Short mmCIF file of C-alpha atoms in Angstrom, two decimals:
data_model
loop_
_atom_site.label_atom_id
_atom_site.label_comp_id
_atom_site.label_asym_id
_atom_site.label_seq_id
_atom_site.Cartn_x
_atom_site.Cartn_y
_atom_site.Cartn_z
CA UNK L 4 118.30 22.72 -50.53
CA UNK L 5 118.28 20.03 -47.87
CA UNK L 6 115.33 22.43 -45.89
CA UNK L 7 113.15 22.03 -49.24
CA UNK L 8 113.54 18.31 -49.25
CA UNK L 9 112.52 17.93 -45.74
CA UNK L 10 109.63 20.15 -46.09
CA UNK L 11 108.64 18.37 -49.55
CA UNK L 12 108.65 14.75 -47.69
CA UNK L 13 106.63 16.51 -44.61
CA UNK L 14 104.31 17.93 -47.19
CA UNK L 15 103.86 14.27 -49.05
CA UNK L 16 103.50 12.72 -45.44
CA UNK L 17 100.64 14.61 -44.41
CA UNK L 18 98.79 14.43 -47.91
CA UNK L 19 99.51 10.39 -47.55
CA UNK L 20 98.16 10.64 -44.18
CA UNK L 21 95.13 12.35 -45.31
CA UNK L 22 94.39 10.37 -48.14
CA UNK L 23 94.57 7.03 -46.52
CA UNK L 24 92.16 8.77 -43.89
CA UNK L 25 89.93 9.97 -46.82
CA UNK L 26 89.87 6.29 -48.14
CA UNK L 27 89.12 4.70 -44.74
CA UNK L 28 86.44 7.22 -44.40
CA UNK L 29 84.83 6.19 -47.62
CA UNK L 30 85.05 2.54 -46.91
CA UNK L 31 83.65 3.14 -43.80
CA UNK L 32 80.84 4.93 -44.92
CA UNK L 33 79.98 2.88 -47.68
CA UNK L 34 80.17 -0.28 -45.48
CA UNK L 35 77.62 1.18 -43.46
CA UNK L 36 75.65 2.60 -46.31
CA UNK L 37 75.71 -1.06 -48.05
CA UNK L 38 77.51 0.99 -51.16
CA UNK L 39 79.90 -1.93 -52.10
CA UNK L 40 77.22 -4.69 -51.05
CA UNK L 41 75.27 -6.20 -54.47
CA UNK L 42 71.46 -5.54 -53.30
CA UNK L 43 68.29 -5.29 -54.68
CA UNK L 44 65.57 -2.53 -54.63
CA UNK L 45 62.16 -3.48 -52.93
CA UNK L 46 59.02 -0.46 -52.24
CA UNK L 47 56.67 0.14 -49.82
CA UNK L 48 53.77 2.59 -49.46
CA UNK L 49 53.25 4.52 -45.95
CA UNK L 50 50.70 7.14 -45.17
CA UNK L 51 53.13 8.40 -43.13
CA UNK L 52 56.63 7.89 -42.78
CA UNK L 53 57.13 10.11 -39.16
CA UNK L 54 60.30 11.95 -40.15
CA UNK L 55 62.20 8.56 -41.66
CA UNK L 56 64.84 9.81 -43.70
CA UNK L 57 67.37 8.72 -46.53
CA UNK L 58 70.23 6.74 -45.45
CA UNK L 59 68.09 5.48 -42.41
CA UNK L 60 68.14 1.49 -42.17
CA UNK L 61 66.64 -1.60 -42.43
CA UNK L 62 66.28 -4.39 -40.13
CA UNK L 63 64.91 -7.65 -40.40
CA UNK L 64 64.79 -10.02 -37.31
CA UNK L 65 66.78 -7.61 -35.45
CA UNK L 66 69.56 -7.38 -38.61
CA UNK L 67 70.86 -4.50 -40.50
CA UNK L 68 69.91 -5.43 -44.34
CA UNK L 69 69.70 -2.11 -46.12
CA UNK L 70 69.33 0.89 -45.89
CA UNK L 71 66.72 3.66 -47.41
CA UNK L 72 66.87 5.04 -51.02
CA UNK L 73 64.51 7.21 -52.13
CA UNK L 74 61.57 8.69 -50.45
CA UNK L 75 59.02 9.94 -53.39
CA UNK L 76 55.61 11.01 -52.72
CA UNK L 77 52.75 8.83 -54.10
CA UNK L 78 49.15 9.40 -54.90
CA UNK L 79 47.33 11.95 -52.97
CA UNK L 80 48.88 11.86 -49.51
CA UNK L 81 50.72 9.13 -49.52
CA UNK L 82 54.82 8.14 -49.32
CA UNK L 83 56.97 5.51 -51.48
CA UNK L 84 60.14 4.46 -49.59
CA UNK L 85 62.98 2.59 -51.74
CA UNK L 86 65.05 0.61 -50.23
CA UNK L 87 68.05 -1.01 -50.94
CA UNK L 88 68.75 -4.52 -49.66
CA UNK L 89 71.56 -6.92 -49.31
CA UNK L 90 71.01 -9.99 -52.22
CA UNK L 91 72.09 -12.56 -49.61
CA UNK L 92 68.75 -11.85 -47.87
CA UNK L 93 66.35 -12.83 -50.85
CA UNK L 94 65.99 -15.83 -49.54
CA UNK L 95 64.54 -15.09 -45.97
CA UNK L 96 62.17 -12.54 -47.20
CA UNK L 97 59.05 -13.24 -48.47
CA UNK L 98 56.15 -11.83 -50.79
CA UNK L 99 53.63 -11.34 -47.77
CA UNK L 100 56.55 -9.99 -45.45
CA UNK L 101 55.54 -6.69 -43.89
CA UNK L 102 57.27 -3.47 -43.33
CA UNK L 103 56.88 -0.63 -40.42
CA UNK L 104 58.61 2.23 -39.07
CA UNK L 105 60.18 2.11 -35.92
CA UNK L 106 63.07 3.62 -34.12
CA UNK L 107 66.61 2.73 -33.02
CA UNK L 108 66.43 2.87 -29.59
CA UNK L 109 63.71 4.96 -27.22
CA UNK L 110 64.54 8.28 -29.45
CA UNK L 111 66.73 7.37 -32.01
CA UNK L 112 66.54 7.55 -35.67
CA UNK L 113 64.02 6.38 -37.45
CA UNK L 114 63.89 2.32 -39.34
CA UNK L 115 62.30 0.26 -41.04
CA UNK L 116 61.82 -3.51 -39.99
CA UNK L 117 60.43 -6.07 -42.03
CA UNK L 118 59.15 -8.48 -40.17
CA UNK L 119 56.62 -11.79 -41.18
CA UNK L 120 56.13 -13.96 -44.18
CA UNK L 121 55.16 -17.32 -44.25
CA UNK L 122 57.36 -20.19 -46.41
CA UNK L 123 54.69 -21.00 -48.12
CA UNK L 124 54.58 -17.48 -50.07
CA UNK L 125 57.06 -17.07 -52.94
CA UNK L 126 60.75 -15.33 -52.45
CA UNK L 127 60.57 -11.89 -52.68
CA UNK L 128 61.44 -10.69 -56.31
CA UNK L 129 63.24 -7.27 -56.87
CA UNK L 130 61.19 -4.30 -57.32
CA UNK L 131 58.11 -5.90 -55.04
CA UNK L 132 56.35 -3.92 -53.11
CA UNK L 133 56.28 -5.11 -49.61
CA UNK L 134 52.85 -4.76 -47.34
CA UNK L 135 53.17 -1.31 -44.88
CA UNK L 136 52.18 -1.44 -41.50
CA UNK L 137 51.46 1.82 -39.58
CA UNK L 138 53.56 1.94 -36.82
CA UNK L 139 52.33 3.49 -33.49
CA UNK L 140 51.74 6.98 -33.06
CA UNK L 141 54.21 8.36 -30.27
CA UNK L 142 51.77 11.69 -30.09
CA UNK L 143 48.74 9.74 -29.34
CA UNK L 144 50.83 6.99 -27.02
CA UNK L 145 52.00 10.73 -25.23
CA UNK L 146 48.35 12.14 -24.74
CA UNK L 147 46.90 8.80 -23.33
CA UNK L 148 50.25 8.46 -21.03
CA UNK L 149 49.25 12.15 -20.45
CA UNK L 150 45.19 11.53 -19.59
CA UNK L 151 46.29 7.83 -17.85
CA UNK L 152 48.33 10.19 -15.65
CA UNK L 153 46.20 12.77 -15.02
CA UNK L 154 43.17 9.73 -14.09
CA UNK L 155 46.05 8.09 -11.91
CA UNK L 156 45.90 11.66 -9.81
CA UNK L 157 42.08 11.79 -9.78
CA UNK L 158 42.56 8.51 -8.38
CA UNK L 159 44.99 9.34 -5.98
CA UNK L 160 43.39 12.19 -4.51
CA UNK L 161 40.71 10.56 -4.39
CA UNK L 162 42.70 7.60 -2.09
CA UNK L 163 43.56 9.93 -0.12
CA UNK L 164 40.33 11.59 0.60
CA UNK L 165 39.12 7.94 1.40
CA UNK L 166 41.74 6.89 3.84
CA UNK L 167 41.18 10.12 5.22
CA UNK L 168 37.69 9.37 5.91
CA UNK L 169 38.68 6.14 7.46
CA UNK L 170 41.08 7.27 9.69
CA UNK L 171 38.79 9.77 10.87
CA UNK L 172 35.91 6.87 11.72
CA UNK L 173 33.53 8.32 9.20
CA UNK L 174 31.78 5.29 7.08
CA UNK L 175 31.28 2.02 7.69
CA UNK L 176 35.15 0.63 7.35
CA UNK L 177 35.99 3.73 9.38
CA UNK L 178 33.57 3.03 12.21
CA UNK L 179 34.70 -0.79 12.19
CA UNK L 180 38.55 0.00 12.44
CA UNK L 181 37.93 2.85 14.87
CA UNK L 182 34.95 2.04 17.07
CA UNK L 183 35.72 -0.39 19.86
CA UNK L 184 31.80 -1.68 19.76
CA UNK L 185 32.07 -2.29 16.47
CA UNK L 186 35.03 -4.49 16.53
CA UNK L 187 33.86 -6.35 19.75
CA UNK L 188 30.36 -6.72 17.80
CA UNK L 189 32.35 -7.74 14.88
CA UNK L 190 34.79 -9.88 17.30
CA UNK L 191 31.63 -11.81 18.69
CA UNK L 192 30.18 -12.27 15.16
CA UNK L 193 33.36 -14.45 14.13
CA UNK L 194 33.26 -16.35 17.24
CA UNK L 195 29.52 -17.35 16.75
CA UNK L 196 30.48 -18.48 12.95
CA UNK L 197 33.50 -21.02 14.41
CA UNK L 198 31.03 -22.12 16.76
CA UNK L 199 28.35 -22.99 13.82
CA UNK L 200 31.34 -24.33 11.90
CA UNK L 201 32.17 -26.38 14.74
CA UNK L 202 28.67 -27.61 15.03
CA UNK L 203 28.61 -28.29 11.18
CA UNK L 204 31.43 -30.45 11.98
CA UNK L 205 29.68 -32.44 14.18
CA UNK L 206 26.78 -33.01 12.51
CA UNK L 207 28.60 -33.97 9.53
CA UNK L 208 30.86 -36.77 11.93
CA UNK L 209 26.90 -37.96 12.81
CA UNK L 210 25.70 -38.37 9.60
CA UNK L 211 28.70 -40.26 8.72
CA UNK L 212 28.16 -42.58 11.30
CA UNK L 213 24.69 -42.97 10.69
CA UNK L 214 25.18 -43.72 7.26
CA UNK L 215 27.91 -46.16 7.95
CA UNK L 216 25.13 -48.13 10.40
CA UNK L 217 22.57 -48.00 7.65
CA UNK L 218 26.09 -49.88 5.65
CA UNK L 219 26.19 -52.81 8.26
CA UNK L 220 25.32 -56.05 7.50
CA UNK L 221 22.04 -57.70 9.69
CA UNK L 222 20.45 -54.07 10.30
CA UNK L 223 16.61 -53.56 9.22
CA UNK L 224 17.67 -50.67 6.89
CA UNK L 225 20.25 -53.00 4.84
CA UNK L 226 17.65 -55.70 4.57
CA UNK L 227 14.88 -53.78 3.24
CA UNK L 228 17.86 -52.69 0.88
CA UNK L 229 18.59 -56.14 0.32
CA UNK L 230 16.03 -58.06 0.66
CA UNK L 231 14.68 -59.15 -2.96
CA UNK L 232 11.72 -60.71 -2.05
CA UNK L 233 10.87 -57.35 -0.80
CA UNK L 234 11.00 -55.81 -3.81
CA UNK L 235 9.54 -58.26 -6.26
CA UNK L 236 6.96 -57.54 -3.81
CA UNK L 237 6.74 -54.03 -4.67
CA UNK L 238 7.25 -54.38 -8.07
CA UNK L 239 3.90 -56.83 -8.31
CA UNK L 240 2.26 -54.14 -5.71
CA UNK L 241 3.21 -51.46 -8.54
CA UNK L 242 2.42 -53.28 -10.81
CA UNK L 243 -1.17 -54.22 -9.47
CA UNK L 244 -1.58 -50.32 -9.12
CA UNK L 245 -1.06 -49.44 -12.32
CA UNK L 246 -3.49 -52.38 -13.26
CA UNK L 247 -5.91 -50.48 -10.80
CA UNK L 248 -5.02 -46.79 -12.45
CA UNK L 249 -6.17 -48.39 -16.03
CA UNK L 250 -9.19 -49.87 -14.87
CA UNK L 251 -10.19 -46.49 -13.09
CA UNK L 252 -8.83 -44.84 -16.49
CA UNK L 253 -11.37 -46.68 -18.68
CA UNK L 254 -13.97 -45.90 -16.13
CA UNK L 255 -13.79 -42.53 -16.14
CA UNK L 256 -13.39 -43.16 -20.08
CA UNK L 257 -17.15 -44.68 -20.07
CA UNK L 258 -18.39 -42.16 -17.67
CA UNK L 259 -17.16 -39.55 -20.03
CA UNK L 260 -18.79 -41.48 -23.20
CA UNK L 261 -22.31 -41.82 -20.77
CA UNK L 262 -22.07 -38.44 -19.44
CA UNK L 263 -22.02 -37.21 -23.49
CA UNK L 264 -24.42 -39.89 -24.17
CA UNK L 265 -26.61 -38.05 -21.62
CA UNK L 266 -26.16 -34.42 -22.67
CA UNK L 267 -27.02 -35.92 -26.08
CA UNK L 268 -30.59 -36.03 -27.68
CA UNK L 269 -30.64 -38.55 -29.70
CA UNK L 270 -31.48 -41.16 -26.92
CA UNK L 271 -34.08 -41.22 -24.62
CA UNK L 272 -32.04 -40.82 -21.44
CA UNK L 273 -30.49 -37.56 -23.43
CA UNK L 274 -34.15 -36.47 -24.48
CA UNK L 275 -35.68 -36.74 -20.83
CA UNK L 276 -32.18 -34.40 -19.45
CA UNK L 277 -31.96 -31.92 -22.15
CA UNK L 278 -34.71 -32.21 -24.87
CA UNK L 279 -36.66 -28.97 -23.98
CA UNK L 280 -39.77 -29.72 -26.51
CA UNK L 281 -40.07 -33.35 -24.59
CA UNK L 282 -40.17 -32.02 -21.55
CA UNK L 283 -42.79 -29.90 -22.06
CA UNK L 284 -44.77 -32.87 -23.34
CA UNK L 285 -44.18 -34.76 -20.41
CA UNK L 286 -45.16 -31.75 -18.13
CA UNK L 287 -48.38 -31.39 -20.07
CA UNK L 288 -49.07 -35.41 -20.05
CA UNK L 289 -48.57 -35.39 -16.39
CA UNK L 290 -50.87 -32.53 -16.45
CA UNK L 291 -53.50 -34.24 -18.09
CA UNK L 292 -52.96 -37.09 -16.01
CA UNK L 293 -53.67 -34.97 -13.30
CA UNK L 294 -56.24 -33.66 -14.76
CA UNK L 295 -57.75 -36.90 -15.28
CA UNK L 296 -56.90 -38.74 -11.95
CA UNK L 297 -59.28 -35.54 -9.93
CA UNK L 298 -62.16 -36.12 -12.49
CA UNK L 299 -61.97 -40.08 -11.79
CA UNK L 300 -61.66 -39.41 -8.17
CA UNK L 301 -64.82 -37.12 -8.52
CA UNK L 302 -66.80 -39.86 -10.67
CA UNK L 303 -65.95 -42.39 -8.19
CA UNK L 304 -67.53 -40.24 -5.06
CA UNK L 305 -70.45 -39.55 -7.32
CA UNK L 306 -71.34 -43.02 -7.51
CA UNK L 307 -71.36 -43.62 -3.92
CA UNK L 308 -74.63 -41.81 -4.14
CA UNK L 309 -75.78 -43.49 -6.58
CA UNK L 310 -79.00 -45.82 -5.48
CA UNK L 311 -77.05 -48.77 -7.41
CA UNK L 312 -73.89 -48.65 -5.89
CA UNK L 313 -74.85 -46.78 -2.45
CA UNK L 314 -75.84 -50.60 -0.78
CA UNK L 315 -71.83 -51.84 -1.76
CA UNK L 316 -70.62 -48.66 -0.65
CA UNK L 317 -72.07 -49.33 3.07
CA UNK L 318 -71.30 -52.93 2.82
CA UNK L 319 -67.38 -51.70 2.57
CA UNK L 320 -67.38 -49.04 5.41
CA UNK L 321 -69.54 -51.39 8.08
CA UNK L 322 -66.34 -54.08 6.84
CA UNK L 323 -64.04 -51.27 7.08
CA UNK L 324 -65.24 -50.31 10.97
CA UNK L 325 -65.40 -53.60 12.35
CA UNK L 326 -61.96 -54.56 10.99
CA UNK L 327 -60.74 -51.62 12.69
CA UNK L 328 -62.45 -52.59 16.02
CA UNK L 329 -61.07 -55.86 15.30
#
């Protein structure tokens, strides 16, 4: 009889035991599912959701706030998430907050984080669909890591071809590091330069103390500088040639106006230079002229031997010979 009690109070003892582990388990469970936590259901849209599961959570500023619903398919292609979320946090998320997908850790499970929102936007109201953000894709960050790596060893090979080449004196850089002459040449180069730098210092001490002479007081340069007789001077010199430009201006002004005057016909400068029709008149007048002149000249030597004019004719010449013996 007493055996039966003891194994009846064993018995009760271990289903105590696991019942108060069953109910610890629960609680525990639910306090990390949020199950006894009054929330609120919010929605967002992904294309897609890269294996993000029910029961995954949600962070927000680096807090645990919920965790995932439902996952339902939308439209064509595309995926709802519902998510559940603590009430306490209405008040830090906003209408215009965003949500991605991310993961806990470098290869952990898959979250969500809501992240943005401005206070000027309204408080988030349940059943509002928040903004999704496509989160990076880790197969397309692999195959660039993959081609950057596979460039980095082009580029190392390549490295190593060149310092090859160098230490073997082929090139330029390889001659200069290898080739004695080179580096002597190169050696004498740089001395040259600090000798032309050290000249350039020089000449720049010089002109300093040139231009602090042309500074001193009683020197020729500072009075011409000074000197404000000087330049009233050569303002009233300036002034007298630019007088002088004006007046040879308004020459060349009137020389112009003559100068058209002349290449004009309606004046009789213009007619005798370009009228064609007047010169031709003036050629044949002159002609005629001519013409005339030689017919005069011949009437006149006619009448010398004339018997009524030959006596006055000899008269002149025996006047004529003795004022030349004269």
């Amino acid at each position: 009889m007493k055996d039966d009690n003891k194994k009846t109070v064993t018995v009760g003892i271990f289903v105590l035991i696991g019942i108060i582990i069953l109910v610890v388990g629960v609680m525990t469970l639910g306090a990390q599912q949020k199950a006894f936590v009054k929330s609120y259901r919010v929605f967002a849209v992904f294309d897609d959701i890269a294996g993000l599961q029910t029961g995954n959570n949600v962070w927000f500023s680096g807090v645990k706030i919920g965790t995932v619903k439902k996952i339902n398919f939308y439209g064509d292609s595309q995926v709802e998430i519902e998510m559940n979320l603590e009430s306490n946090t209405r008040d830090f998320i906003r209408k215009n907050s965003k949500a991605t997908i991310s993961s806990d850790g470098l290869i952990g499970n898959k979250i969500i984080v809501i992240y943005g929102g401005t206070n000027e936007a309204p408080i988030i109201d349940p059943g509002d669909r928040l903004e999704a953000v496509m989160p990076l894709d880790t197969d397309k960050m692999m195959e660039t890591l993959q081609e950057n790596n596979n460039n980095l060893v082009s580029i190392t090979n390549d490295l190593k071809v060149l310092t090859g080449k160098i230490a073997a004196g082929d090139g330029i850089v390889g001659a200069l590091l290898t080739d004695s002459t080179l580096a002597l040449g190169f050696r004498q180069l740089l001395e040259d330069l600090d000798r032309s730098a050290q000249n350039s210092r020089v000449m720049t001490g010089e002109l300093a103390n040139f231009s602090r002479k042309l500074n001193q007081k009683g020197t020729p340069i500072d009075q011409f500088l000074s000197d404000t007789i000087l330049v009233k001077s050569l303002q009233s010199s300036t002034t007298g040639l630019e007088q002088t430009i004006q007046q040879a201006n308004a020459a060349a002004e009137n020389l112009k106006v003559a100068t058209d005057k002349l290449n004009a016909s309606d004046n009789a400068a213009g007619m005798l230079l370009s009228d064609v029709e007047f010169a031709e008149y003036l050629k044949g007048t002159m002609q005629n002229l001519d013409s005339g002149t030689e017919s005069f000249n011949e009437t006149l030597e006619a009448l010398r031997y004339h018997w009524f004019f030959r006596r006055s004719f000899r008269k002149s010449e025996r006047a004529k010979e003795e004022a030349q013996d004269q």
